[in-house]
Amino acid sequence: MKKIFILTGEASGDKLASKVISELNKLNPNIEYLSVGGENLKKIGIKSIYNLKEVTYLGFTKVILNIFKIKKKINETVKAIEDFKPDILFTVDSPDFTLRVAENVKKNNPKIRTVHYVAPQVWVWREGRVKNIKKFIDHILLLFDFEKTYFQKENMSHEFVGHPLLESSMESAIDINQILEKNKAIISIFPGSRTSEIDVLAPILLNFIKLMNQKYNDLTFVFHSTKEFSDLLQSRIKENNLNNCEVISDTKIKNHILKKSIFAVSKSGTVSLEICQAKIPSIILYKMGFINFMIVKMLIKTKFANIINIAAKEEVIPELLQSKCNPENIFKTVSYYLDNPKKMDDLVLKTQLILNKFKTNNSPSALAAKALIKFL
């Protein structure tokens, strides 16, 4: 029986990996798996060698402070992969962790084929990484067509498969009125999937909601969370005496809630594509420590944080970053759109034009699964 080890580093990668493996099981149900994964891989019956949150670190200073812990985790993971003896090491996103592991595995076991999914953002910074990556990654699966240029330049084996979060799927109907108060418009809130992100953004978002409640009395704010952080967010909401907030962690319900929303406020990241795919107008937030921000500012070569804006080369979706990421600015921006429905329509229309460039004619997950089959 062929074996694949799936290596992810955070919740979004776990979600992407689970979609690909679900497709791969249709092509070949006789594959043995082991992983570093989260709840999505667990749902399809794939065991993780440890809890995903053990490797979910954020920011340069955090990495420096935890350098020995991270090194130990990398060594532990490399050993587990070597003991499993997979035919393929399938690494997904989180390059600071997954690619370090892949490099060590390939050095020790050149026969293990390495396929990486979600290219490091070489179009944002450190384009020179491609030269090193091609030494230990046999094939890379790209989410965006414009990325091909960077890998063609170095003659690295690559393939554009599209973004699986943009796949359309048939979903059973769910009556969200049983979950939320009837006749109230929904604003979806995405506070992040890491403790460090939630610690920074939750207080800002809760104060934003307080400002919104002074102006509007017909809104429900739904926090989209992982099961891991659901209780934490519930307690924060309770501490702030907010009665029109809910926390949802079930993926199917989250998708229905998003589609029924009139607006979304989201941490910068992959989830913004899901919001755009659902045709919901949104704004993007991000805030990090001052030292991290200064390091990033020196290194990045792109003007925007959001992939839609980067591809469009203009700020299609409003970005409130760093000092601009505060309750007052979020309130002003969201209010502006809610009070101007035509502006919301224009925002959705522009995002759809960009989104279409990220799509392929086939299912991205199915294309990624076929690429893995070739290496088995």
mmCIF file of C-alpha atoms in Angstrom:
data_model
loop_
_atom_site.group_PDB
_atom_site.id
_atom_site.type_symbol
_atom_site.label_atom_id
_atom_site.label_comp_id
_atom_site.label_asym_id
_atom_site.label_seq_id
_atom_site.Cartn_x
_atom_site.Cartn_y
_atom_site.Cartn_z
ATOM 1 C CA MET A 1 0.000 0.000 0.000
ATOM 2 C CA LYS A 2 1.261 3.470 -0.936
ATOM 3 C CA LYS A 3 1.783 6.007 1.846
ATOM 4 C CA ILE A 4 1.433 9.786 2.041
ATOM 5 C CA PHE A 5 2.425 11.973 4.968
ATOM 6 C CA ILE A 6 0.452 15.263 5.024
ATOM 7 C CA LEU A 7 2.195 18.158 6.732
ATOM 8 C CA THR A 8 0.273 21.340 7.558
ATOM 9 C CA GLY A 9 1.129 24.180 9.930
ATOM 10 C CA GLU A 10 -2.177 25.933 10.628
ATOM 11 C CA ALA A 11 -5.971 25.675 10.266
ATOM 12 C CA SER A 12 -6.183 27.046 6.702
ATOM 13 C CA GLY A 13 -3.624 24.520 5.443
ATOM 14 C CA ASP A 14 -5.485 21.715 7.194
ATOM 15 C CA LYS A 15 -8.645 22.759 5.361
ATOM 16 C CA LEU A 16 -6.913 22.878 1.963
ATOM 17 C CA ALA A 17 -5.249 19.505 2.536
ATOM 18 C CA SER A 18 -8.530 17.828 3.513
ATOM 19 C CA LYS A 19 -10.154 18.904 0.230
ATOM 20 C CA VAL A 20 -7.290 17.456 -1.817
ATOM 21 C CA ILE A 21 -7.193 14.178 0.107
ATOM 22 C CA SER A 22 -10.977 13.782 -0.220
ATOM 23 C CA GLU A 23 -10.492 13.960 -4.007
ATOM 24 C CA LEU A 24 -7.471 11.666 -3.884
ATOM 25 C CA ASN A 25 -9.512 9.013 -2.054
ATOM 26 C CA LYS A 26 -11.879 8.938 -5.045
ATOM 27 C CA LEU A 27 -8.939 8.184 -7.362
ATOM 28 C CA ASN A 28 -7.214 5.712 -5.059
ATOM 29 C CA PRO A 29 -8.901 4.605 -1.824
ATOM 30 C CA ASN A 30 -5.960 2.338 -0.927
ATOM 31 C CA ILE A 31 -3.513 4.894 0.422
ATOM 32 C CA GLU A 32 -2.277 4.979 4.009
ATOM 33 C CA TYR A 33 -2.020 8.435 5.587
ATOM 34 C CA LEU A 34 -0.440 10.092 8.588
ATOM 35 C CA SER A 35 -0.313 13.814 9.236
ATOM 36 C CA VAL A 36 0.370 16.904 11.197
ATOM 37 C CA GLY A 37 -3.147 18.216 10.778
ATOM 38 C CA GLY A 38 -6.233 19.667 12.407
ATOM 39 C CA GLU A 39 -9.964 19.081 12.636
ATOM 40 C CA ASN A 40 -10.604 18.906 8.863
ATOM 41 C CA LEU A 41 -8.154 16.057 8.260
ATOM 42 C CA LYS A 42 -9.419 14.367 11.412
ATOM 43 C CA LYS A 43 -12.984 14.447 9.994
ATOM 44 C CA ILE A 44 -11.865 12.357 7.013
ATOM 45 C CA GLY A 45 -10.152 9.853 9.298
ATOM 46 C CA ILE A 46 -6.524 10.981 9.149
ATOM 47 C CA LYS A 47 -4.555 10.816 12.375
ATOM 48 C CA SER A 48 -2.258 13.668 13.415
ATOM 49 C CA ILE A 49 0.968 12.881 15.289
ATOM 50 C CA TYR A 50 0.387 15.894 17.569
ATOM 51 C CA ASN A 51 -1.936 18.873 18.033
ATOM 52 C CA LEU A 52 -1.618 21.402 15.209
ATOM 53 C CA LYS A 53 -1.501 24.359 17.590
ATOM 54 C CA GLU A 54 1.905 23.159 18.835
ATOM 55 C CA VAL A 55 3.485 24.538 15.649
ATOM 56 C CA THR A 56 1.262 27.535 14.992
ATOM 57 C CA TYR A 57 3.545 30.442 15.798
ATOM 58 C CA LEU A 58 3.042 33.969 14.526
ATOM 59 C CA GLY A 59 5.563 36.720 13.819
ATOM 60 C CA PHE A 60 9.328 37.046 13.698
ATOM 61 C CA THR A 61 9.812 37.852 17.374
ATOM 62 C CA LYS A 62 7.697 34.854 18.424
ATOM 63 C CA VAL A 63 9.817 32.604 16.194
ATOM 64 C CA ILE A 64 13.023 33.987 17.698
ATOM 65 C CA LEU A 65 11.710 33.547 21.240
ATOM 66 C CA ASN A 66 10.653 29.972 20.488
ATOM 67 C CA ILE A 67 13.561 29.006 18.237
ATOM 68 C CA PHE A 68 14.685 25.998 20.305
ATOM 69 C CA LYS A 69 11.125 24.774 20.738
ATOM 70 C CA ILE A 70 10.508 25.055 16.985
ATOM 71 C CA LYS A 71 13.788 23.298 16.143
ATOM 72 C CA LYS A 72 12.828 20.463 18.480
ATOM 73 C CA LYS A 73 9.402 20.200 16.807
ATOM 74 C CA ILE A 74 10.994 20.145 13.356
ATOM 75 C CA ASN A 75 13.328 17.310 14.418
ATOM 76 C CA GLU A 76 10.434 15.396 16.008
ATOM 77 C CA THR A 77 8.369 15.772 12.822
ATOM 78 C CA VAL A 78 11.241 14.735 10.539
ATOM 79 C CA LYS A 79 11.754 11.583 12.620
ATOM 80 C CA ALA A 80 8.027 10.727 12.529
ATOM 81 C CA ILE A 81 8.008 11.106 8.727
ATOM 82 C CA GLU A 82 11.133 8.946 8.361
ATOM 83 C CA ASP A 83 9.624 6.264 10.620
ATOM 84 C CA PHE A 84 6.400 6.296 8.566
ATOM 85 C CA LYS A 85 8.419 5.879 5.308
ATOM 86 C CA PRO A 86 5.956 7.616 2.972
ATOM 87 C CA ASP A 87 6.137 7.542 -0.822
ATOM 88 C CA ILE A 88 5.152 11.226 -0.807
ATOM 89 C CA LEU A 89 5.589 14.015 1.705
ATOM 90 C CA PHE A 90 2.726 16.396 0.897
ATOM 91 C CA THR A 91 3.454 19.763 2.500
ATOM 92 C CA VAL A 92 0.739 22.403 2.594
ATOM 93 C CA ASP A 93 1.329 26.145 3.111
ATOM 94 C CA SER A 94 3.083 27.430 6.321
ATOM 95 C CA PRO A 95 6.480 27.467 4.546
ATOM 96 C CA ASP A 96 8.509 28.553 7.590
ATOM 97 C CA PHE A 97 7.626 25.231 9.178
ATOM 98 C CA THR A 98 6.656 22.788 6.425
ATOM 99 C CA LEU A 99 9.534 23.594 4.059
ATOM 100 C CA ARG A 100 12.116 23.351 6.831
ATOM 101 C CA VAL A 101 10.819 19.881 7.599
ATOM 102 C CA ALA A 102 10.758 18.951 3.881
ATOM 103 C CA GLU A 103 14.363 20.104 3.423
ATOM 104 C CA ASN A 104 15.550 17.867 6.284
ATOM 105 C CA VAL A 105 13.497 14.902 5.106
ATOM 106 C CA LYS A 106 14.816 15.194 1.520
ATOM 107 C CA LYS A 107 18.397 15.496 2.773
ATOM 108 C CA ASN A 108 18.067 12.268 4.774
ATOM 109 C CA ASN A 109 15.764 10.402 2.379
ATOM 110 C CA PRO A 110 16.136 11.566 -1.263
ATOM 111 C CA LYS A 111 13.754 8.801 -2.426
ATOM 112 C CA ILE A 112 10.754 10.399 -0.700
ATOM 113 C CA ARG A 113 8.971 12.527 -3.303
ATOM 114 C CA THR A 114 8.086 15.993 -2.052
ATOM 115 C CA VAL A 115 5.069 17.932 -3.322
ATOM 116 C CA HIS A 116 4.290 21.349 -1.861
ATOM 117 C CA TYR A 117 0.892 23.024 -2.086
ATOM 118 C CA VAL A 118 0.528 26.819 -1.827
ATOM 119 C CA ALA A 119 3.732 28.508 -2.924
ATOM 120 C CA PRO A 120 5.525 30.804 -0.490
ATOM 121 C CA GLN A 121 4.651 34.389 -1.342
ATOM 122 C CA VAL A 122 7.777 35.049 -3.394
ATOM 123 C CA TRP A 123 5.862 37.797 -5.175
ATOM 124 C CA VAL A 124 5.696 39.639 -1.843
ATOM 125 C CA TRP A 125 9.263 39.120 -0.624
ATOM 126 C CA ARG A 126 12.378 36.899 -0.912
ATOM 127 C CA GLU A 127 11.956 35.887 -4.543
ATOM 128 C CA GLY A 128 15.405 34.256 -4.328
ATOM 129 C CA ARG A 129 13.906 31.467 -2.177
ATOM 130 C CA VAL A 130 12.830 29.607 -5.316
ATOM 131 C CA LYS A 131 16.455 28.597 -6.063
ATOM 132 C CA ASN A 132 16.724 26.907 -2.684
ATOM 133 C CA ILE A 133 13.219 25.406 -2.674
ATOM 134 C CA LYS A 134 13.774 23.553 -5.947
ATOM 135 C CA LYS A 135 16.655 21.642 -4.324
ATOM 136 C CA PHE A 136 14.290 19.717 -2.049
ATOM 137 C CA ILE A 137 10.759 20.127 -3.479
ATOM 138 C CA ASP A 138 10.055 17.934 -6.507
ATOM 139 C CA HIS A 139 6.854 19.683 -7.567
ATOM 140 C CA ILE A 140 4.939 22.761 -6.440
ATOM 141 C CA LEU A 141 1.205 23.352 -6.840
ATOM 142 C CA LEU A 142 0.254 26.989 -7.427
ATOM 143 C CA LEU A 143 -2.981 28.703 -6.407
ATOM 144 C CA PHE A 144 -2.582 31.739 -8.661
ATOM 145 C CA ASP A 145 -1.758 31.907 -12.359
ATOM 146 C CA PHE A 146 0.530 34.944 -11.954
ATOM 147 C CA GLU A 147 2.882 32.882 -9.728
ATOM 148 C CA LYS A 148 4.048 30.719 -12.662
ATOM 149 C CA THR A 149 6.542 33.373 -13.796
ATOM 150 C CA TYR A 150 8.644 33.031 -10.633
ATOM 151 C CA PHE A 151 9.007 29.248 -10.941
ATOM 152 C CA GLN A 152 9.478 29.211 -14.724
ATOM 153 C CA LYS A 153 12.425 31.559 -14.223
ATOM 154 C CA GLU A 154 14.206 28.869 -12.156
ATOM 155 C CA ASN A 155 12.993 25.905 -14.257
ATOM 156 C CA MET A 156 11.287 24.437 -11.207
ATOM 157 C CA SER A 157 8.592 21.799 -11.705
ATOM 158 C CA HIS A 158 5.268 23.541 -11.053
ATOM 159 C CA GLU A 159 1.577 23.467 -11.890
ATOM 160 C CA PHE A 160 -1.233 26.015 -11.594
ATOM 161 C CA VAL A 161 -4.256 24.244 -10.072
ATOM 162 C CA GLY A 162 -6.327 27.210 -8.853
ATOM 163 C CA HIS A 163 -7.608 27.880 -5.370
ATOM 164 C CA PRO A 164 -9.786 25.145 -3.781
ATOM 165 C CA LEU A 165 -11.571 27.690 -1.608
ATOM 166 C CA LEU A 166 -13.121 28.967 -4.848
ATOM 167 C CA GLU A 167 -14.701 25.630 -5.706
ATOM 168 C CA SER A 168 -18.470 25.567 -5.830
ATOM 169 C CA SER A 169 -20.080 22.862 -3.736
ATOM 170 C CA MET A 170 -23.604 21.610 -3.209
ATOM 171 C CA GLU A 171 -24.696 22.143 0.373
ATOM 172 C CA SER A 172 -27.774 20.979 2.195
ATOM 173 C CA ALA A 173 -30.090 23.729 3.401
ATOM 174 C CA ILE A 174 -29.721 24.843 7.000
ATOM 175 C CA ASP A 175 -32.293 26.962 8.799
ATOM 176 C CA ILE A 176 -30.068 29.514 10.509
ATOM 177 C CA ASN A 177 -33.141 31.097 12.132
ATOM 178 C CA GLN A 178 -32.922 28.262 14.646
ATOM 179 C CA ILE A 179 -29.424 29.481 15.528
ATOM 180 C CA LEU A 180 -29.728 33.258 15.198
ATOM 181 C CA GLU A 181 -32.404 35.775 15.993
ATOM 182 C CA LYS A 182 -34.863 36.211 13.146
ATOM 183 C CA ASN A 183 -35.169 39.420 11.096
ATOM 184 C CA LYS A 184 -31.721 40.692 11.992
ATOM 185 C CA ALA A 185 -29.082 41.386 9.356
ATOM 186 C CA ILE A 186 -25.830 39.474 9.846
ATOM 187 C CA ILE A 187 -22.304 40.837 9.811
ATOM 188 C CA SER A 188 -19.708 38.065 9.728
ATOM 189 C CA ILE A 189 -16.540 38.595 11.761
ATOM 190 C CA PHE A 190 -13.313 36.669 11.118
ATOM 191 C CA PRO A 191 -10.889 37.369 14.003
ATOM 192 C CA GLY A 192 -8.158 34.907 12.951
ATOM 193 C CA SER A 193 -7.228 31.319 13.745
ATOM 194 C CA ARG A 194 -4.243 31.891 16.042
ATOM 195 C CA THR A 195 -4.177 32.888 19.691
ATOM 196 C CA SER A 196 -1.904 35.836 18.942
ATOM 197 C CA GLU A 197 -4.272 37.176 16.261
ATOM 198 C CA ILE A 198 -7.356 36.814 18.459
ATOM 199 C CA ASP A 199 -5.602 38.444 21.422
ATOM 200 C CA VAL A 200 -4.887 41.515 19.295
ATOM 201 C CA LEU A 201 -8.044 41.731 17.179
ATOM 202 C CA ALA A 202 -10.830 40.577 19.545
ATOM 203 C CA PRO A 203 -10.753 43.700 21.805
ATOM 204 C CA ILE A 204 -10.713 45.958 18.721
ATOM 205 C CA LEU A 205 -13.609 44.084 17.103
ATOM 206 C CA LEU A 206 -15.723 44.043 20.281
ATOM 207 C CA ASN A 207 -15.296 47.804 20.695
ATOM 208 C CA PHE A 208 -16.217 48.242 17.024
ATOM 209 C CA ILE A 209 -19.437 46.292 17.680
ATOM 210 C CA LYS A 210 -20.252 48.585 20.627
ATOM 211 C CA LEU A 211 -19.976 51.588 18.289
ATOM 212 C CA MET A 212 -22.167 49.835 15.707
ATOM 213 C CA ASN A 213 -24.806 49.110 18.353
ATOM 214 C CA GLN A 214 -25.085 52.826 19.095
ATOM 215 C CA LYS A 215 -26.101 53.468 15.480
ATOM 216 C CA TYR A 216 -27.877 50.262 14.396
ATOM 217 C CA ASN A 217 -30.299 48.088 16.361
ATOM 218 C CA ASP A 218 -31.044 45.413 13.754
ATOM 219 C CA LEU A 219 -27.673 43.664 13.435
ATOM 220 C CA THR A 220 -26.272 40.348 14.620
ATOM 221 C CA PHE A 221 -22.494 39.882 14.642
ATOM 222 C CA VAL A 222 -21.297 36.328 14.080
ATOM 223 C CA PHE A 223 -17.715 35.396 14.926
ATOM 224 C CA HIS A 224 -16.408 32.619 12.677
ATOM 225 C CA SER A 225 -14.107 30.527 14.828
ATOM 226 C CA THR A 226 -12.401 27.157 15.093
ATOM 227 C CA LYS A 227 -13.623 24.848 17.875
ATOM 228 C CA GLU A 228 -10.348 25.511 19.660
ATOM 229 C CA PHE A 229 -11.062 29.235 20.136
ATOM 230 C CA SER A 230 -14.847 29.165 20.421
ATOM 231 C CA ASP A 231 -14.917 29.271 24.254
ATOM 232 C CA LEU A 232 -12.304 32.028 24.351
ATOM 233 C CA LEU A 233 -14.380 34.252 22.057
ATOM 234 C CA GLN A 234 -17.597 33.432 23.953
ATOM 235 C CA SER A 235 -15.986 34.544 27.215
ATOM 236 C CA ARG A 236 -14.717 37.784 25.627
ATOM 237 C CA ILE A 237 -18.208 38.568 24.343
ATOM 238 C CA LYS A 238 -19.729 37.837 27.757
ATOM 239 C CA GLU A 239 -17.166 40.099 29.482
ATOM 240 C CA ASN A 240 -18.248 42.940 27.174
ATOM 241 C CA ASN A 241 -21.987 42.392 27.818
ATOM 242 C CA LEU A 242 -22.816 42.079 24.119
ATOM 243 C CA ASN A 243 -26.135 40.354 23.461
ATOM 244 C CA ASN A 244 -26.155 40.487 19.664
ATOM 245 C CA CYS A 245 -23.017 38.386 19.098
ATOM 246 C CA GLU A 246 -22.709 34.684 18.313
ATOM 247 C CA VAL A 247 -19.729 32.362 17.850
ATOM 248 C CA ILE A 248 -19.973 29.620 15.217
ATOM 249 C CA SER A 249 -17.370 26.886 14.678
ATOM 250 C CA ASP A 250 -19.228 24.293 12.566
ATOM 251 C CA THR A 251 -17.919 24.622 8.989
ATOM 252 C CA LYS A 252 -21.241 23.973 7.229
ATOM 253 C CA ILE A 253 -23.103 26.446 9.408
ATOM 254 C CA LYS A 254 -20.316 29.019 8.960
ATOM 255 C CA ASN A 255 -20.675 28.777 5.176
ATOM 256 C CA HIS A 256 -24.436 29.369 5.372
ATOM 257 C CA ILE A 257 -23.993 32.254 7.801
ATOM 258 C CA LEU A 258 -21.471 33.903 5.483
ATOM 259 C CA LYS A 259 -23.748 33.595 2.463
ATOM 260 C CA LYS A 260 -26.607 35.174 4.456
ATOM 261 C CA SER A 261 -24.422 38.052 5.672
ATOM 262 C CA ILE A 262 -24.719 41.603 4.425
ATOM 263 C CA PHE A 263 -21.070 42.406 5.198
ATOM 264 C CA ALA A 264 -17.868 40.820 6.521
ATOM 265 C CA VAL A 265 -15.002 42.144 8.633
ATOM 266 C CA SER A 266 -11.999 39.895 8.270
ATOM 267 C CA LYS A 267 -8.439 39.411 9.381
ATOM 268 C CA SER A 268 -6.151 39.475 6.338
ATOM 269 C CA GLY A 269 -5.615 35.978 4.974
ATOM 270 C CA THR A 270 -7.014 33.132 2.876
ATOM 271 C CA VAL A 271 -10.513 33.567 4.291
ATOM 272 C CA SER A 272 -10.908 36.782 2.274
ATOM 273 C CA LEU A 273 -11.191 34.606 -0.854
ATOM 274 C CA GLU A 274 -14.069 32.651 0.695
ATOM 275 C CA ILE A 275 -15.800 35.935 1.491
ATOM 276 C CA CYS A 276 -15.351 37.166 -2.081
ATOM 277 C CA GLN A 277 -16.517 33.802 -3.456
ATOM 278 C CA ALA A 278 -19.706 34.190 -1.402
ATOM 279 C CA LYS A 279 -20.145 37.652 -3.012
ATOM 280 C CA ILE A 280 -20.143 39.442 0.326
ATOM 281 C CA PRO A 281 -18.652 42.960 0.581
ATOM 282 C CA SER A 282 -15.888 43.189 3.158
ATOM 283 C CA ILE A 283 -12.963 45.022 4.684
ATOM 284 C CA ILE A 284 -9.581 43.618 5.717
ATOM 285 C CA LEU A 285 -7.856 44.098 9.071
ATOM 286 C CA TYR A 286 -4.418 43.304 10.381
ATOM 287 C CA LYS A 287 -2.298 44.385 13.297
ATOM 288 C CA MET A 288 1.017 43.047 14.551
ATOM 289 C CA GLY A 289 3.662 44.129 17.049
ATOM 290 C CA PHE A 290 5.727 47.198 16.138
ATOM 291 C CA ILE A 291 9.006 45.264 15.751
ATOM 292 C CA ASN A 292 7.396 42.634 13.512
ATOM 293 C CA PHE A 293 5.763 45.375 11.451
ATOM 294 C CA MET A 294 9.052 47.233 10.911
ATOM 295 C CA ILE A 295 10.792 44.014 9.831
ATOM 296 C CA VAL A 296 7.981 43.153 7.412
ATOM 297 C CA LYS A 297 7.876 46.717 6.053
ATOM 298 C CA MET A 298 11.574 46.530 5.202
ATOM 299 C CA LEU A 299 11.249 43.171 3.461
ATOM 300 C CA ILE A 300 8.011 43.222 1.473
ATOM 301 C CA LYS A 301 7.826 44.557 -2.059
ATOM 302 C CA THR A 302 4.057 44.777 -2.446
ATOM 303 C CA LYS A 303 1.836 47.700 -1.573
ATOM 304 C CA PHE A 304 -1.133 45.685 -0.284
ATOM 305 C CA ALA A 305 -1.828 42.897 2.220
ATOM 306 C CA ASN A 306 -4.818 41.289 0.509
ATOM 307 C CA ILE A 307 -4.398 38.960 -2.492
ATOM 308 C CA ILE A 308 -7.341 40.539 -4.345
ATOM 309 C CA ASN A 309 -5.732 43.978 -4.041
ATOM 310 C CA ILE A 310 -2.299 42.613 -4.976
ATOM 311 C CA ALA A 311 -3.687 41.007 -8.139
ATOM 312 C CA ALA A 312 -5.738 44.118 -8.980
ATOM 313 C CA LYS A 313 -2.775 46.424 -8.219
ATOM 314 C CA GLU A 314 -5.209 48.709 -6.423
ATOM 315 C CA GLU A 315 -7.136 48.774 -3.146
ATOM 316 C CA VAL A 316 -10.378 47.141 -4.224
ATOM 317 C CA ILE A 317 -11.126 45.860 -0.713
ATOM 318 C CA PRO A 318 -10.413 48.488 1.986
ATOM 319 C CA GLU A 319 -7.440 47.550 4.170
ATOM 320 C CA LEU A 320 -7.174 48.819 7.738
ATOM 321 C CA LEU A 321 -3.701 47.850 8.857
ATOM 322 C CA GLN A 322 -1.630 48.655 11.941
ATOM 323 C CA SER A 323 -2.564 52.104 13.358
ATOM 324 C CA LYS A 324 -5.588 52.269 11.019
ATOM 325 C CA CYS A 325 -6.870 49.048 12.590
ATOM 326 C CA ASN A 326 -8.901 50.553 15.418
ATOM 327 C CA PRO A 327 -12.607 50.450 16.434
ATOM 328 C CA GLU A 328 -13.369 53.967 15.162
ATOM 329 C CA ASN A 329 -11.928 53.400 11.671
ATOM 330 C CA ILE A 330 -13.625 50.025 11.306
ATOM 331 C CA PHE A 331 -16.933 51.573 12.394
ATOM 332 C CA LYS A 332 -16.607 54.494 9.949
ATOM 333 C CA THR A 333 -15.710 52.221 7.024
ATOM 334 C CA VAL A 334 -18.407 49.601 7.648
ATOM 335 C CA SER A 335 -21.042 52.312 8.276
ATOM 336 C CA TYR A 336 -20.089 54.021 5.031
ATOM 337 C CA TYR A 337 -20.810 50.864 3.056
ATOM 338 C CA LEU A 338 -23.969 49.928 4.944
ATOM 339 C CA ASP A 339 -25.322 53.411 4.308
ATOM 340 C CA ASN A 340 -24.378 53.226 0.604
ATOM 341 C CA PRO A 341 -25.691 49.944 -0.861
ATOM 342 C CA LYS A 342 -24.498 50.916 -4.357
ATOM 343 C CA LYS A 343 -20.906 51.057 -3.037
ATOM 344 C CA MET A 344 -21.326 47.535 -1.639
ATOM 345 C CA ASP A 345 -22.541 46.298 -5.038
ATOM 346 C CA ASP A 346 -19.570 47.928 -6.778
ATOM 347 C CA LEU A 347 -17.167 46.348 -4.301
ATOM 348 C CA VAL A 348 -18.601 42.865 -4.946
ATOM 349 C CA LEU A 349 -18.525 43.381 -8.726
ATOM 350 C CA LYS A 350 -14.845 44.383 -8.691
ATOM 351 C CA THR A 351 -13.852 41.433 -6.515
ATOM 352 C CA GLN A 352 -15.606 39.004 -8.890
ATOM 353 C CA LEU A 353 -13.591 40.286 -11.866
ATOM 354 C CA ILE A 354 -10.339 39.574 -10.014
ATOM 355 C CA LEU A 355 -11.583 36.288 -8.571
ATOM 356 C CA ASN A 356 -12.292 34.898 -12.039
ATOM 357 C CA LYS A 357 -8.572 35.131 -12.824
ATOM 358 C CA PHE A 358 -7.862 32.745 -9.930
ATOM 359 C CA LYS A 359 -10.129 29.995 -11.246
ATOM 360 C CA THR A 360 -9.485 26.997 -13.488
ATOM 361 C CA ASN A 361 -11.977 25.051 -15.598
ATOM 362 C CA ASN A 362 -11.537 22.025 -13.329
ATOM 363 C CA SER A 363 -11.757 21.471 -9.591
ATOM 364 C CA PRO A 364 -8.489 22.738 -8.001
ATOM 365 C CA SER A 365 -8.598 19.973 -5.386
ATOM 366 C CA ALA A 366 -9.080 17.336 -8.100
ATOM 367 C CA LEU A 367 -6.156 18.764 -10.102
ATOM 368 C CA ALA A 368 -3.965 18.721 -6.983
ATOM 369 C CA ALA A 369 -5.030 15.111 -6.274
ATOM 370 C CA LYS A 370 -4.117 14.074 -9.847
ATOM 371 C CA ALA A 371 -0.706 15.706 -9.411
ATOM 372 C CA LEU A 372 -0.115 13.596 -6.281
ATOM 373 C CA ILE A 373 -1.162 10.412 -8.090
ATOM 374 C CA LYS A 374 1.575 11.044 -10.694
ATOM 375 C CA PHE A 375 4.195 10.931 -7.944
ATOM 376 C CA LEU A 376 2.944 7.723 -6.291
#
